[in-house]
PDB file of C-alpha atoms in Angstrom:
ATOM      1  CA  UNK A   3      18.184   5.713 -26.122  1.00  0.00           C
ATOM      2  CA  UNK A   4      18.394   4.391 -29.800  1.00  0.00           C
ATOM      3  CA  UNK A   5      15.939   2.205 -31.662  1.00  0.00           C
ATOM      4  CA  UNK A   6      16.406  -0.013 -34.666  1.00  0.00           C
ATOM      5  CA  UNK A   7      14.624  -2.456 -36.511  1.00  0.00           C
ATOM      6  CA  UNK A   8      16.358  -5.574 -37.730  1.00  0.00           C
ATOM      7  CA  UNK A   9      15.612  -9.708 -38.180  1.00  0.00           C
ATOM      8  CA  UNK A  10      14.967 -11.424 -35.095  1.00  0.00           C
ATOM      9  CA  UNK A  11      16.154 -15.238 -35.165  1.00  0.00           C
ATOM     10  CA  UNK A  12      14.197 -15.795 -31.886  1.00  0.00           C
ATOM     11  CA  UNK A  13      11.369 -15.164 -33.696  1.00  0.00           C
ATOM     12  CA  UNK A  14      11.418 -17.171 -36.725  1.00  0.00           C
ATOM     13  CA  UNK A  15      13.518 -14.002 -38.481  1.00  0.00           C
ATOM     14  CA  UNK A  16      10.565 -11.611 -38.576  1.00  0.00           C
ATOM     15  CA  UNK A  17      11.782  -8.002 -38.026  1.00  0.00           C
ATOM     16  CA  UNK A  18      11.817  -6.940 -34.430  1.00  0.00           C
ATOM     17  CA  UNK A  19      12.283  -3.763 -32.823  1.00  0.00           C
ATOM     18  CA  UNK A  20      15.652  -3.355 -30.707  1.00  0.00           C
ATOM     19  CA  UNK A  21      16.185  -0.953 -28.035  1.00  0.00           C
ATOM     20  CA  UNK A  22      19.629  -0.004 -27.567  1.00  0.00           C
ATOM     21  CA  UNK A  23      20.848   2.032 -24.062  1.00  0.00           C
ATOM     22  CA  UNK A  24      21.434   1.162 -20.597  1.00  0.00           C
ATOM     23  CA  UNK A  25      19.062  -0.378 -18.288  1.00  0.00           C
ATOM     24  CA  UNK A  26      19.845   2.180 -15.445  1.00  0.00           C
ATOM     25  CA  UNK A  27      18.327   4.815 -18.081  1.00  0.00           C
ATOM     26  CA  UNK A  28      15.052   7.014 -16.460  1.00  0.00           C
ATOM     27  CA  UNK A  29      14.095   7.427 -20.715  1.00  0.00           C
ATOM     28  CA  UNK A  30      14.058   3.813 -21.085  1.00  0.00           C
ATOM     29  CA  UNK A  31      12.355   2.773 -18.248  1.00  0.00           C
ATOM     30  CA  UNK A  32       9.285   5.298 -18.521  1.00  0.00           C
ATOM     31  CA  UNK A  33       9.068   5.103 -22.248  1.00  0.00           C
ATOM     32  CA  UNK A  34      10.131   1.286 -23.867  1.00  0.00           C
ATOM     33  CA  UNK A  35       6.571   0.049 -22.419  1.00  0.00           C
ATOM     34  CA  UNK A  36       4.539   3.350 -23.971  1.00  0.00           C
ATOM     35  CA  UNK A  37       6.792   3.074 -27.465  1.00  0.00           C
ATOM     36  CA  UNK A  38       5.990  -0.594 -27.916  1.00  0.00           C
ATOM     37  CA  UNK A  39       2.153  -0.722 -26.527  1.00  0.00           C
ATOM     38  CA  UNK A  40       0.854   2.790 -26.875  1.00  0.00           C
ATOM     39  CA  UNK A  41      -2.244   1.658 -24.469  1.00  0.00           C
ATOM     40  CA  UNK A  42      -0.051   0.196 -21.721  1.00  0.00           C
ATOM     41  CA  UNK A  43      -0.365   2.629 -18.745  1.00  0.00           C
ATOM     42  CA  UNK A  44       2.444   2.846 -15.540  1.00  0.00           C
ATOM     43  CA  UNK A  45       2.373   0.039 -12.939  1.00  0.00           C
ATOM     44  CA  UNK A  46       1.213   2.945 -10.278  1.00  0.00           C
ATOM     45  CA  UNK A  47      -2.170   3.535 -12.211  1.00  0.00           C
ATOM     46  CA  UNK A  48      -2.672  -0.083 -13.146  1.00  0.00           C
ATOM     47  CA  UNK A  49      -3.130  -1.346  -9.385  1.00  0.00           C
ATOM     48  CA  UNK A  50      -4.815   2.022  -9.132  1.00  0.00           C
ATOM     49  CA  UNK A  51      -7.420   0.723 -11.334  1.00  0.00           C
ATOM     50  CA  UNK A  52      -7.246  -2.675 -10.291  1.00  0.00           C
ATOM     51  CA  UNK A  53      -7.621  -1.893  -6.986  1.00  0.00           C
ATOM     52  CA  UNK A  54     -11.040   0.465  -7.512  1.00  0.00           C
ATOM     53  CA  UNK A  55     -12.426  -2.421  -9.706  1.00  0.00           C
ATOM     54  CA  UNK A  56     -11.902  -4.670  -6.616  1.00  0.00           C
ATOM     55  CA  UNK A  57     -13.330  -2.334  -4.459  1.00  0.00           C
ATOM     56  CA  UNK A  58     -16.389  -2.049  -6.126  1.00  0.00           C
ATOM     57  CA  UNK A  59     -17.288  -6.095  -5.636  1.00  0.00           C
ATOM     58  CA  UNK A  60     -17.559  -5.205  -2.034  1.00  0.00           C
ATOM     59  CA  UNK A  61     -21.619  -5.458  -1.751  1.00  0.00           C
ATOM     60  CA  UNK A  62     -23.393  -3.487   0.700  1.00  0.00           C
ATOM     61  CA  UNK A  63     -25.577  -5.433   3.303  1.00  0.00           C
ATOM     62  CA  UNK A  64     -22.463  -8.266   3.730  1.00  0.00           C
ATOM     63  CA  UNK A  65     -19.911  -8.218   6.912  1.00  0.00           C
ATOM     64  CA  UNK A  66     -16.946  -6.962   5.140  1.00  0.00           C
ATOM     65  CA  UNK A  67     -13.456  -6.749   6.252  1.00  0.00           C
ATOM     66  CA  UNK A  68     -11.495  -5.432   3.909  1.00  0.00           C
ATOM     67  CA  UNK A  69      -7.650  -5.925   4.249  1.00  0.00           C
ATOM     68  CA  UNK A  70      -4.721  -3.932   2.353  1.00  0.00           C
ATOM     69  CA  UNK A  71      -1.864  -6.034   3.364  1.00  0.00           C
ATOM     70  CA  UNK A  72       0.469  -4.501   3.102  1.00  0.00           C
ATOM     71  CA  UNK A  73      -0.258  -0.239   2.074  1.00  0.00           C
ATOM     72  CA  UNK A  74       2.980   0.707   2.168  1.00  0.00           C
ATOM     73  CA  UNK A  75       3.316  -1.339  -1.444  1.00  0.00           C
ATOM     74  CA  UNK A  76       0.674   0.548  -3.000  1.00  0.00           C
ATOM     75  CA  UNK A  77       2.292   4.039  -1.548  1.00  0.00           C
ATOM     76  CA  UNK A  78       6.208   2.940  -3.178  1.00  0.00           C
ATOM     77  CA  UNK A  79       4.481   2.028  -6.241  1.00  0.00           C
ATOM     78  CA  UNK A  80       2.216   4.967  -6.915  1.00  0.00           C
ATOM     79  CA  UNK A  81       4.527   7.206  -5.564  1.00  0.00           C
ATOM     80  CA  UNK A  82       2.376  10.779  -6.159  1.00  0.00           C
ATOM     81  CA  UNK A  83       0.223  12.177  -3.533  1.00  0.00           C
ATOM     82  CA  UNK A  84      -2.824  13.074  -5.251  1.00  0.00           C
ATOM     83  CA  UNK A  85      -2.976   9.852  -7.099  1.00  0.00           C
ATOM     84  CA  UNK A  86      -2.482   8.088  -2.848  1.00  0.00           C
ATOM     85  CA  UNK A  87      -5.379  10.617  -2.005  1.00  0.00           C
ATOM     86  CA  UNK A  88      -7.831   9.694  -4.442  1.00  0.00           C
ATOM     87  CA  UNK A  89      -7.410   5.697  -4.036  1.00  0.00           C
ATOM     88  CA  UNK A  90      -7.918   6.642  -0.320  1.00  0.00           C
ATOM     89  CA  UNK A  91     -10.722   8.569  -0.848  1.00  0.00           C
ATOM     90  CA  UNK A  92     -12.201   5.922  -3.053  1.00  0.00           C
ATOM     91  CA  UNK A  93     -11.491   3.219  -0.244  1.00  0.00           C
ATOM     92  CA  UNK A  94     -13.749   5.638   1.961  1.00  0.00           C
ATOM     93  CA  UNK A  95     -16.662   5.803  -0.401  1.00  0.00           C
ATOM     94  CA  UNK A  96     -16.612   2.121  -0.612  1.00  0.00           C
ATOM     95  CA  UNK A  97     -16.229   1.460   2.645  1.00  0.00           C
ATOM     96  CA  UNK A  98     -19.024   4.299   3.900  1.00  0.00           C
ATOM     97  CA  UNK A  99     -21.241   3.253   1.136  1.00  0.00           C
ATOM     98  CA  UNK A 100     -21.440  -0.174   2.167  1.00  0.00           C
ATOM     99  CA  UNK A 101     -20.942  -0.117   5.877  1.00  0.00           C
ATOM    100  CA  UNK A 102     -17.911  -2.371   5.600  1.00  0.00           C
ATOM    101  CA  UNK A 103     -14.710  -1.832   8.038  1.00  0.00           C
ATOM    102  CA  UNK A 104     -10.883  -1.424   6.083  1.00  0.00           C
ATOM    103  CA  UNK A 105      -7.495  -2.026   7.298  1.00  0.00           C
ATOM    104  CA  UNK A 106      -4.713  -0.519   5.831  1.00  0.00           C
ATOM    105  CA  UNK A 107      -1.313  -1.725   7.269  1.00  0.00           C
ATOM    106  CA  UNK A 108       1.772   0.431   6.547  1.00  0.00           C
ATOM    107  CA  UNK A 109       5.014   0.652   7.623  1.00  0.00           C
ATOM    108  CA  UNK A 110       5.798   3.291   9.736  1.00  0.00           C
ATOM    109  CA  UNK A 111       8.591   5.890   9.301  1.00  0.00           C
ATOM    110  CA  UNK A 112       9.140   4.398   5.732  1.00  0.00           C
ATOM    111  CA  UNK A 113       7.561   6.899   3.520  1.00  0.00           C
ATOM    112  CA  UNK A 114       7.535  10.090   3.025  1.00  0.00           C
ATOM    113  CA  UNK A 115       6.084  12.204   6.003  1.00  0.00           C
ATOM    114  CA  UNK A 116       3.701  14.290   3.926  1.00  0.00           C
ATOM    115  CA  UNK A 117       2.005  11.089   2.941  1.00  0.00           C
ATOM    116  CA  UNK A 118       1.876   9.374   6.002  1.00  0.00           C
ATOM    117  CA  UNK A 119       0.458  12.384   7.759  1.00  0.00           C
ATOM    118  CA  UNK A 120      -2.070  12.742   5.257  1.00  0.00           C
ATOM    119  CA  UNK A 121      -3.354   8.723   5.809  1.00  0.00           C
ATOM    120  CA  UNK A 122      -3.068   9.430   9.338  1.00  0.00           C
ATOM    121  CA  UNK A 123      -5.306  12.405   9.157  1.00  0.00           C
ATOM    122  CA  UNK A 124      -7.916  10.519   6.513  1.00  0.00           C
ATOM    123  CA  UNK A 125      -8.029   7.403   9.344  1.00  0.00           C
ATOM    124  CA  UNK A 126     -10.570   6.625  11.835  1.00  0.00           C
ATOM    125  CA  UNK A 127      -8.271   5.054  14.320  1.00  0.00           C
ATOM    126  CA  UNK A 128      -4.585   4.437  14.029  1.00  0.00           C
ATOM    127  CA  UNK A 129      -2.527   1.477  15.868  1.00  0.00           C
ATOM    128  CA  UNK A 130       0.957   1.231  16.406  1.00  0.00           C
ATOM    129  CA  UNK A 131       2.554  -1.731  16.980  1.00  0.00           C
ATOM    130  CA  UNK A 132       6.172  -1.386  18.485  1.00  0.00           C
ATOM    131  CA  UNK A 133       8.097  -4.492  19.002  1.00  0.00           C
ATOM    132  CA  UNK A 134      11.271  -3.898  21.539  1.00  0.00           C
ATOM    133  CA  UNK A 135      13.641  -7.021  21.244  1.00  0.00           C
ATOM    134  CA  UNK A 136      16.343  -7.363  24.126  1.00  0.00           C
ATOM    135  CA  UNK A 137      18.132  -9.991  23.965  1.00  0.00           C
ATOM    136  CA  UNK A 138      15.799 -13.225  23.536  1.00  0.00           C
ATOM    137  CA  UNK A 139      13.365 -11.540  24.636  1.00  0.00           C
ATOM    138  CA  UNK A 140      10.389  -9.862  22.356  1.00  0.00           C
ATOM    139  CA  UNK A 141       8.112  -7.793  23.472  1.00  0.00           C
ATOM    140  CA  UNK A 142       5.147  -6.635  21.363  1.00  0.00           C
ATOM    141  CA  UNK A 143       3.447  -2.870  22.395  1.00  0.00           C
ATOM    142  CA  UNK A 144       0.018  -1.914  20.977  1.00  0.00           C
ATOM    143  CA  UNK A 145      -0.938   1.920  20.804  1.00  0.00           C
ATOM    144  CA  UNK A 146      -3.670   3.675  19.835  1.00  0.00           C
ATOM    145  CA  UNK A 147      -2.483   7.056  18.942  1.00  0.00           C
ATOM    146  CA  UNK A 148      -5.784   8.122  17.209  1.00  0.00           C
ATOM    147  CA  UNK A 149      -9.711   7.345  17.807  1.00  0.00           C
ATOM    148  CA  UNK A 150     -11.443   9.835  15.509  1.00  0.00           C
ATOM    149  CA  UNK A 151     -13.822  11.652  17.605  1.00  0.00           C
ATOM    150  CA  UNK A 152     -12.859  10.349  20.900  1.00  0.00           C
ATOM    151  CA  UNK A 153      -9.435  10.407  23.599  1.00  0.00           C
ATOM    152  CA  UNK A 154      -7.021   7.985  22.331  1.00  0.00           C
ATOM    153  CA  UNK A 155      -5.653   6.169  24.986  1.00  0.00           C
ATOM    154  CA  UNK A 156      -2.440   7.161  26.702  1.00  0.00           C
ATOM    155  CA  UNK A 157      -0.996   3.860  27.873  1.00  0.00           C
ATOM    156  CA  UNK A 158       0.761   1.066  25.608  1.00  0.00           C
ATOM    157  CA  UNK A 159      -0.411  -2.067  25.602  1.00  0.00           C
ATOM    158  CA  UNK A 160       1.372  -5.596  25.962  1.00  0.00           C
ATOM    159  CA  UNK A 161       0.757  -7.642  23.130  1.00  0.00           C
ATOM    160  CA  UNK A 162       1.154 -11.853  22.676  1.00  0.00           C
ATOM    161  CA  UNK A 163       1.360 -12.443  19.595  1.00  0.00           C
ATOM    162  CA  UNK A 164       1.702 -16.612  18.998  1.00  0.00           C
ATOM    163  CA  UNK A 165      -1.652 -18.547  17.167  1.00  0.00           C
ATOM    164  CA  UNK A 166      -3.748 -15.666  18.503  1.00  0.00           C
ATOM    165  CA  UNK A 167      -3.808 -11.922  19.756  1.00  0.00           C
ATOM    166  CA  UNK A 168      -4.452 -11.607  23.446  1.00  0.00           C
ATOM    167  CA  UNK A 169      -3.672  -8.680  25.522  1.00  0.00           C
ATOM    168  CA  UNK A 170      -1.898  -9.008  28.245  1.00  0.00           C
ATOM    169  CA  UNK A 171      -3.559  -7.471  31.240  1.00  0.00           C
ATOM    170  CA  UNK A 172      -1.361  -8.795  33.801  1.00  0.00           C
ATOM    171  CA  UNK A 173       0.869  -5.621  34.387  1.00  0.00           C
ATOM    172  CA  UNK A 174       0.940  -2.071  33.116  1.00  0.00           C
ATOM    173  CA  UNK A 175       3.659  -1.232  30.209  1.00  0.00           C
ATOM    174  CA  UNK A 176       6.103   1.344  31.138  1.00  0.00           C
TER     175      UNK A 176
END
């Protein structure tokens, strides 16, 4: 990576800074943003940071839901464990502290496993949601793989999923 200074005639010919190196480079990416705004911190901490100022509207008293749609953004952008661990932890506090209820949906199998098993092992309850397609045919299978503190349970459940979520209690799911 190179840097020059030179006239800009984009900018009314006052001397701009040029960066000079492919686009592809890891030096560039991490460091153009830093070199240019010395305050600007990485994407990863900034929704960090957005995301615990958010959290900390949630009043205590209210009915909240609170929805991370969809996790699995927040995991691909932060991309470091501890940093995942601490926003989680943080969601907890808020969520315990106010006696709200949070959702976090992630995609499963996408990430790496050391980090899903930790938000697996930090969550109340966990659902799966398989959906089997054959043919024309979809079929939609709720399971609850994890109740903290109780037997999750060990059948899968049929799921409609149109306007509304109804079970379907019809038949048992093999």
């Amino acid at each position: 990576m190179s840097a020059y200074e030179s006239r800009c005639h984009a900018s009314g010919n006052e001397f701009c800074t040029f960066v000079v190196g492919p686009g592809s480079d890891k030096d560039i990416q991490d460091n153009v943003s830093r070199f240019f705004n010395p305050t600007s911190v990485r994407k990863g901490d900034e929704v960090s940071l957005f995301t615990e100022h958010s959290l900390k509207q949630v009043q205590a008293g209210d009915d909240n839901r609170i929805m991370i749609d969809n996790f699995s953004f927040y995991i691909d952008l932060i991309d470091d464990r501890d940093k995942i661990r601490r926003l989680l932890n943080q969601i907890y506090e808020i969520t315990s502290g106010t006696n709200s209820i949070c959702y976090l949906y992630i995609f499963k199998d996408t990430h790496r496993k050391d980090v899903e098993n930790m938000i697996v092992s930090k969550s109340d309850v966990v659902f799966d949601l398989d959906v089997v397609v054959s043919g024309e045919n979809i079929t939609n299978l709720l399971i609850v793989s994890k109740i903290r503190g109780m037997i999750a349970p060990t059948k899968r459940m049929k799921v409609h999923i149109k306007d509304r979520i109804t079970l379907d209690t019809s038949q048992e799911v093999v």
